């Protein structure tokens, strides 16, 4: 089943207690796609400048990623810089340079408009709405966002949430968005806007799934090492949506959502082991299978 993602494609400067990377390939659509393409073909919508490394574009092309929705424009690629302190829980944005993003207006190739699954990765909510407006079918819509848009583009963000079925958001953001201090109240408020599924990411405490009347709590997958958490949420979303798309049906059942949470968690656990896309790009299928097995075993031992 076809999966479309719109989001940022970036050159990131990241500093963590484990080291530093300058102008490394990143962005919400990048991490999402490299994670989802393991399970389902991904159609990527975004923009880069002429300075974006050709090797990275070749890397996408060599994978299960369709680039007809990728615009390469005169100018510089979107750049973002972040620093993580000791525990890596808190992240501080050091700069955001919009560059080609400033005048970006996504135009979907006609084939993408009939997609079955659409993910609105972290990007300005006005652009998320533009993509929704171009849909000709009735895709299952997932959405991610960040504190910046809750603060600066709240009205557009609420409009986009009203048109989504699944929202993937972190615990601080959902409380900021709803102004409800308790998670269950915050989730209820978001669901009143429209989404039937809310996934709350809680950093090293894992994630919670609220799907209709079901509720599931998922720990993180104990990874070998934590080097750079940038993109963990996007690669979680990629594993999650990639799994749903691989099931084929728009109306997935709770067991599919449960399995999708597992895939998302496992893909995010690989992402954090290295800077940028290093680990995601070099990951083998046996490594994924092995970790899925280990994580499922862990979940079973927690419930029995
Ligand atoms: P995450 O760690 O999942 O929050 O995602 C980090 C990625 O988000 C980085 O690769 C950044 O390039 C990207 N990013 C940061 N700020 C923005 C923004 N304002 N709009 C879109 N993408 C962003």
Short mmCIF file of N, CA and C in Angstrom, two decimals, residues 156-271:
data_model
loop_
_atom_site.label_atom_id
_atom_site.label_comp_id
_atom_site.label_asym_id
_atom_site.label_seq_id
_atom_site.Cartn_x
_atom_site.Cartn_y
_atom_site.Cartn_z
N UNK A 156 -3.20 26.66 12.76
CA UNK A 156 -2.99 25.73 11.64
C UNK A 156 -2.76 24.32 12.16
N UNK A 157 -2.02 24.21 13.26
CA UNK A 157 -1.74 22.89 13.82
C UNK A 157 -3.04 22.20 14.24
N UNK A 158 -3.93 22.94 14.89
CA UNK A 158 -5.22 22.35 15.32
C UNK A 158 -6.01 21.91 14.08
N UNK A 159 -5.97 22.73 13.02
CA UNK A 159 -6.69 22.35 11.78
C UNK A 159 -6.14 21.05 11.23
N UNK A 160 -4.80 20.91 11.25
CA UNK A 160 -4.17 19.70 10.71
C UNK A 160 -4.50 18.49 11.59
N UNK A 161 -4.53 18.70 12.91
CA UNK A 161 -4.85 17.58 13.82
C UNK A 161 -6.29 17.12 13.59
N UNK A 162 -7.21 18.08 13.36
CA UNK A 162 -8.62 17.74 13.11
C UNK A 162 -8.77 16.82 11.90
N UNK A 163 -7.80 16.91 10.96
CA UNK A 163 -7.90 16.12 9.73
C UNK A 163 -7.02 14.86 9.79
N UNK A 164 -6.48 14.55 10.97
CA UNK A 164 -5.60 13.38 11.10
C UNK A 164 -6.27 12.27 11.91
N UNK A 165 -5.80 11.05 11.68
CA UNK A 165 -6.33 9.90 12.43
C UNK A 165 -5.41 9.48 13.56
N UNK A 166 -4.10 9.71 13.35
CA UNK A 166 -3.10 9.28 14.33
C UNK A 166 -2.21 10.48 14.64
N UNK A 167 -1.98 10.75 15.91
CA UNK A 167 -1.01 11.80 16.25
C UNK A 167 0.08 11.17 17.11
N UNK A 168 1.32 11.48 16.72
CA UNK A 168 2.49 11.00 17.46
C UNK A 168 3.15 12.23 18.05
N UNK A 169 3.20 12.29 19.38
CA UNK A 169 3.59 13.53 20.04
C UNK A 169 4.31 13.19 21.34
N UNK A 170 5.20 14.06 21.82
CA UNK A 170 5.83 13.70 23.09
C UNK A 170 5.04 14.24 24.29
N UNK A 171 5.37 13.73 25.46
CA UNK A 171 4.56 14.03 26.66
C UNK A 171 4.50 15.52 26.98
N UNK A 172 5.64 16.21 26.81
CA UNK A 172 5.64 17.65 27.12
C UNK A 172 4.79 18.42 26.11
N UNK A 173 4.91 18.01 24.83
CA UNK A 173 4.17 18.72 23.78
C UNK A 173 2.66 18.57 23.93
N UNK A 174 2.20 17.37 24.28
CA UNK A 174 0.73 17.17 24.36
C UNK A 174 0.16 17.99 25.53
N UNK A 175 0.95 18.14 26.59
CA UNK A 175 0.49 18.94 27.73
C UNK A 175 0.50 20.43 27.36
N UNK A 176 1.54 20.83 26.62
CA UNK A 176 1.62 22.22 26.14
C UNK A 176 0.46 22.51 25.17
N UNK A 177 0.18 21.56 24.30
CA UNK A 177 -0.86 21.75 23.29
C UNK A 177 -2.24 21.88 23.92
N UNK A 178 -2.54 21.00 24.89
CA UNK A 178 -3.90 20.94 25.43
C UNK A 178 -4.07 21.78 26.69
N UNK A 179 -2.95 22.18 27.28
CA UNK A 179 -2.97 22.88 28.56
C UNK A 179 -3.63 22.05 29.66
N UNK A 180 -3.53 20.73 29.51
CA UNK A 180 -4.04 19.79 30.53
C UNK A 180 -2.83 19.16 31.21
N UNK A 181 -2.70 19.28 32.54
CA UNK A 181 -1.50 18.76 33.19
C UNK A 181 -1.44 17.23 33.27
N UNK A 182 -2.59 16.55 33.16
CA UNK A 182 -2.59 15.09 33.26
C UNK A 182 -2.72 14.46 31.88
N UNK A 183 -1.87 13.44 31.68
CA UNK A 183 -1.78 12.82 30.36
C UNK A 183 -3.13 12.32 29.83
N UNK A 184 -3.88 11.62 30.66
CA UNK A 184 -5.16 11.06 30.17
C UNK A 184 -6.11 12.17 29.73
N UNK A 185 -6.10 13.29 30.45
CA UNK A 185 -6.97 14.41 30.06
C UNK A 185 -6.47 15.03 28.75
N UNK A 186 -5.14 15.12 28.63
CA UNK A 186 -4.56 15.68 27.40
C UNK A 186 -4.90 14.80 26.20
N UNK A 187 -4.80 13.49 26.40
CA UNK A 187 -5.10 12.55 25.30
C UNK A 187 -6.58 12.68 24.92
N UNK A 188 -7.45 12.74 25.94
CA UNK A 188 -8.89 12.86 25.66
C UNK A 188 -9.18 14.12 24.84
N UNK A 189 -8.51 15.21 25.21
CA UNK A 189 -8.73 16.49 24.51
C UNK A 189 -8.29 16.40 23.05
N UNK A 190 -7.16 15.73 22.81
CA UNK A 190 -6.68 15.59 21.43
C UNK A 190 -7.65 14.71 20.64
N UNK A 191 -8.13 13.66 21.29
CA UNK A 191 -9.05 12.76 20.57
C UNK A 191 -10.37 13.45 20.27
N UNK A 192 -10.75 14.40 21.11
CA UNK A 192 -11.99 15.14 20.83
C UNK A 192 -11.85 15.97 19.54
N UNK A 193 -10.60 16.28 19.18
CA UNK A 193 -10.38 17.05 17.95
C UNK A 193 -10.57 16.17 16.71
N UNK A 194 -10.38 14.85 16.84
CA UNK A 194 -10.54 13.97 15.67
C UNK A 194 -9.75 12.68 15.68
N UNK A 195 -8.43 12.70 16.00
CA UNK A 195 -7.65 11.47 15.88
C UNK A 195 -8.20 10.33 16.75
N UNK A 196 -8.27 9.10 16.14
CA UNK A 196 -8.71 7.96 16.94
C UNK A 196 -7.54 7.32 17.68
N UNK A 197 -6.32 7.71 17.29
CA UNK A 197 -5.14 7.10 17.91
C UNK A 197 -4.16 8.20 18.33
N UNK A 198 -3.72 8.11 19.58
CA UNK A 198 -2.72 9.06 20.08
C UNK A 198 -1.56 8.24 20.61
N UNK A 199 -0.36 8.57 20.14
CA UNK A 199 0.84 7.91 20.66
C UNK A 199 1.65 8.97 21.37
N UNK A 200 1.90 8.72 22.65
CA UNK A 200 2.65 9.69 23.44
C UNK A 200 4.05 9.12 23.67
N UNK A 201 5.05 9.85 23.16
CA UNK A 201 6.45 9.41 23.33
C UNK A 201 6.96 10.00 24.64
N UNK A 202 7.68 9.14 25.39
CA UNK A 202 8.14 9.60 26.70
C UNK A 202 9.64 9.41 26.89
N UNK A 203 10.40 9.62 25.81
CA UNK A 203 11.85 9.52 25.88
C UNK A 203 12.31 8.16 26.37
N UNK A 204 13.17 8.17 27.39
CA UNK A 204 13.72 6.89 27.85
C UNK A 204 12.68 6.02 28.58
N UNK A 205 11.48 6.59 28.82
CA UNK A 205 10.42 5.78 29.44
C UNK A 205 9.52 5.13 28.39
N UNK A 206 9.86 5.24 27.12
CA UNK A 206 9.10 4.53 26.09
C UNK A 206 7.96 5.33 25.53
N UNK A 207 6.84 4.65 25.26
CA UNK A 207 5.71 5.32 24.62
C UNK A 207 4.40 4.66 25.04
N UNK A 208 3.32 5.42 24.95
CA UNK A 208 2.00 4.86 25.26
C UNK A 208 1.12 4.98 24.02
N UNK A 209 0.34 3.92 23.80
CA UNK A 209 -0.58 3.89 22.66
C UNK A 209 -2.02 4.00 23.18
N UNK A 210 -2.75 4.97 22.67
CA UNK A 210 -4.18 5.10 22.96
C UNK A 210 -4.90 4.94 21.63
N UNK A 211 -5.57 3.80 21.47
CA UNK A 211 -6.22 3.50 20.19
C UNK A 211 -7.67 3.11 20.48
N UNK A 212 -8.62 3.96 20.12
CA UNK A 212 -10.02 3.76 20.52
C UNK A 212 -10.04 3.45 22.02
N UNK A 213 -10.65 2.30 22.40
CA UNK A 213 -10.74 2.00 23.84
C UNK A 213 -9.51 1.28 24.38
N UNK A 214 -8.54 1.00 23.51
CA UNK A 214 -7.35 0.26 23.95
C UNK A 214 -6.26 1.19 24.45
N UNK A 215 -5.46 0.65 25.36
CA UNK A 215 -4.32 1.40 25.87
C UNK A 215 -3.16 0.44 26.05
N UNK A 216 -1.99 0.79 25.55
CA UNK A 216 -0.81 -0.06 25.72
C UNK A 216 0.38 0.77 26.15
N UNK A 217 1.22 0.20 27.00
CA UNK A 217 2.43 0.90 27.47
C UNK A 217 3.64 0.12 26.97
N UNK A 218 4.58 0.82 26.35
CA UNK A 218 5.74 0.17 25.74
C UNK A 218 7.02 0.78 26.29
N UNK A 219 7.90 -0.07 26.81
CA UNK A 219 9.18 0.47 27.27
C UNK A 219 10.07 0.74 26.05
N UNK A 220 11.23 1.32 26.26
CA UNK A 220 12.16 1.41 25.14
C UNK A 220 12.84 0.06 24.98
N UNK A 221 13.42 -0.13 23.82
CA UNK A 221 14.15 -1.36 23.56
C UNK A 221 15.58 -1.10 24.05
N UNK A 222 16.06 -1.87 25.01
CA UNK A 222 17.39 -1.55 25.55
C UNK A 222 18.45 -1.60 24.44
N UNK A 223 18.96 -0.46 24.08
CA UNK A 223 19.92 -0.41 22.97
C UNK A 223 21.34 -0.63 23.51
N UNK A 224 22.25 -0.90 22.62
CA UNK A 224 23.62 -1.15 23.03
C UNK A 224 24.29 0.12 23.54
N UNK A 225 24.02 1.22 22.85
CA UNK A 225 24.62 2.47 23.30
C UNK A 225 23.78 3.66 22.82
N UNK A 226 23.93 4.77 23.51
CA UNK A 226 23.20 5.98 23.13
C UNK A 226 24.22 7.03 22.71
N UNK A 227 24.21 7.34 21.41
CA UNK A 227 25.20 8.30 20.91
C UNK A 227 24.54 9.63 20.53
N UNK A 228 23.40 9.53 19.82
CA UNK A 228 22.73 10.74 19.35
C UNK A 228 21.24 10.46 19.16
N UNK A 229 20.38 11.01 20.02
CA UNK A 229 18.94 10.71 19.90
C UNK A 229 18.21 11.48 18.80
N UNK A 230 18.91 12.36 18.07
CA UNK A 230 18.24 13.16 17.04
C UNK A 230 17.56 12.25 16.01
N UNK A 231 16.27 12.44 15.84
CA UNK A 231 15.54 11.66 14.84
C UNK A 231 14.90 10.40 15.41
N UNK A 232 15.02 10.19 16.73
CA UNK A 232 14.43 8.98 17.33
C UNK A 232 12.91 8.96 17.10
N UNK A 233 12.28 10.12 17.31
CA UNK A 233 10.83 10.19 17.13
C UNK A 233 10.43 9.93 15.68
N UNK A 234 11.21 10.45 14.76
CA UNK A 234 10.89 10.27 13.33
C UNK A 234 11.11 8.82 12.89
N UNK A 235 12.16 8.20 13.41
CA UNK A 235 12.38 6.81 13.01
C UNK A 235 11.36 5.89 13.69
N UNK A 236 10.91 6.28 14.89
CA UNK A 236 9.80 5.54 15.52
C UNK A 236 8.58 5.62 14.59
N UNK A 237 8.26 6.85 14.16
CA UNK A 237 7.08 7.06 13.31
C UNK A 237 7.22 6.29 11.99
N UNK A 238 8.44 6.24 11.46
CA UNK A 238 8.69 5.51 10.20
C UNK A 238 8.43 4.03 10.37
N UNK A 239 8.93 3.45 11.46
CA UNK A 239 8.70 2.03 11.72
C UNK A 239 7.22 1.76 11.93
N UNK A 240 6.57 2.68 12.65
CA UNK A 240 5.15 2.53 12.97
C UNK A 240 4.28 2.58 11.70
N UNK A 241 4.45 3.65 10.92
CA UNK A 241 3.61 3.82 9.72
C UNK A 241 4.00 2.81 8.64
N UNK A 242 5.30 2.51 8.57
CA UNK A 242 5.77 1.52 7.58
C UNK A 242 5.12 0.18 7.85
N UNK A 243 4.99 -0.17 9.13
CA UNK A 243 4.36 -1.46 9.46
C UNK A 243 2.88 -1.43 9.06
N UNK A 244 2.17 -0.36 9.43
CA UNK A 244 0.74 -0.30 9.07
C UNK A 244 0.56 -0.38 7.55
N UNK A 245 1.41 0.35 6.82
CA UNK A 245 1.30 0.34 5.35
C UNK A 245 1.58 -1.07 4.81
N UNK A 246 2.49 -1.79 5.45
CA UNK A 246 2.83 -3.14 4.98
C UNK A 246 1.68 -4.11 5.22
N UNK A 247 0.77 -3.78 6.14
CA UNK A 247 -0.39 -4.64 6.40
C UNK A 247 -1.41 -4.50 5.29
N UNK A 248 -1.34 -3.41 4.56
CA UNK A 248 -2.18 -3.28 3.36
C UNK A 248 -3.53 -2.63 3.58
N UNK A 249 -4.14 -2.82 4.73
CA UNK A 249 -5.50 -2.31 4.88
C UNK A 249 -5.48 -0.96 5.58
N UNK A 250 -6.31 -0.04 5.11
CA UNK A 250 -6.41 1.27 5.77
C UNK A 250 -6.98 1.11 7.18
N UNK A 251 -7.94 0.18 7.28
CA UNK A 251 -8.58 -0.04 8.59
C UNK A 251 -7.81 -1.13 9.33
N UNK A 252 -6.70 -0.76 9.95
CA UNK A 252 -5.91 -1.75 10.66
C UNK A 252 -6.57 -2.03 12.01
N UNK A 253 -6.34 -3.26 12.54
CA UNK A 253 -6.95 -3.61 13.83
C UNK A 253 -5.96 -3.31 14.96
N UNK A 254 -6.41 -3.49 16.21
CA UNK A 254 -5.55 -3.15 17.34
C UNK A 254 -4.25 -3.94 17.33
N UNK A 255 -4.32 -5.23 16.92
CA UNK A 255 -3.11 -6.06 16.89
C UNK A 255 -2.09 -5.44 15.93
N UNK A 256 -2.56 -4.86 14.83
CA UNK A 256 -1.64 -4.20 13.89
C UNK A 256 -0.98 -2.99 14.55
N UNK A 257 -1.76 -2.24 15.31
CA UNK A 257 -1.20 -1.05 15.98
C UNK A 257 -0.18 -1.47 17.05
N UNK A 258 -0.49 -2.58 17.72
CA UNK A 258 0.42 -3.10 18.75
C UNK A 258 1.75 -3.50 18.08
N UNK A 259 1.64 -4.23 16.98
CA UNK A 259 2.84 -4.67 16.25
C UNK A 259 3.60 -3.45 15.70
N UNK A 260 2.86 -2.45 15.24
CA UNK A 260 3.49 -1.24 14.70
C UNK A 260 4.29 -0.51 15.79
N UNK A 261 3.77 -0.53 17.02
CA UNK A 261 4.49 0.10 18.14
C UNK A 261 5.83 -0.62 18.34
N UNK A 262 5.82 -1.92 18.17
CA UNK A 262 7.04 -2.71 18.37
C UNK A 262 8.07 -2.35 17.28
N UNK A 263 7.60 -2.30 16.03
CA UNK A 263 8.51 -1.93 14.94
C UNK A 263 9.08 -0.53 15.14
N UNK A 264 8.21 0.38 15.53
CA UNK A 264 8.66 1.76 15.74
C UNK A 264 9.73 1.82 16.82
N UNK A 265 9.48 1.13 17.92
CA UNK A 265 10.41 1.15 19.05
C UNK A 265 11.76 0.56 18.64
N UNK A 266 11.71 -0.53 17.91
CA UNK A 266 12.95 -1.19 17.50
C UNK A 266 13.74 -0.30 16.53
N UNK A 267 13.07 0.32 15.57
CA UNK A 267 13.80 1.17 14.62
C UNK A 267 14.41 2.38 15.34
N UNK A 268 13.69 2.94 16.30
CA UNK A 268 14.24 4.08 17.06
C UNK A 268 15.45 3.64 17.88
N UNK A 269 15.44 2.40 18.36
CA UNK A 269 16.56 1.93 19.19
C UNK A 269 17.84 1.82 18.36
N UNK A 270 17.70 1.54 17.09
CA UNK A 270 18.90 1.51 16.23
C UNK A 270 19.39 2.93 15.95
N UNK A 271 18.43 3.82 15.67
CA UNK A 271 18.78 5.19 15.30
C UNK A 271 19.70 5.86 16.31
#
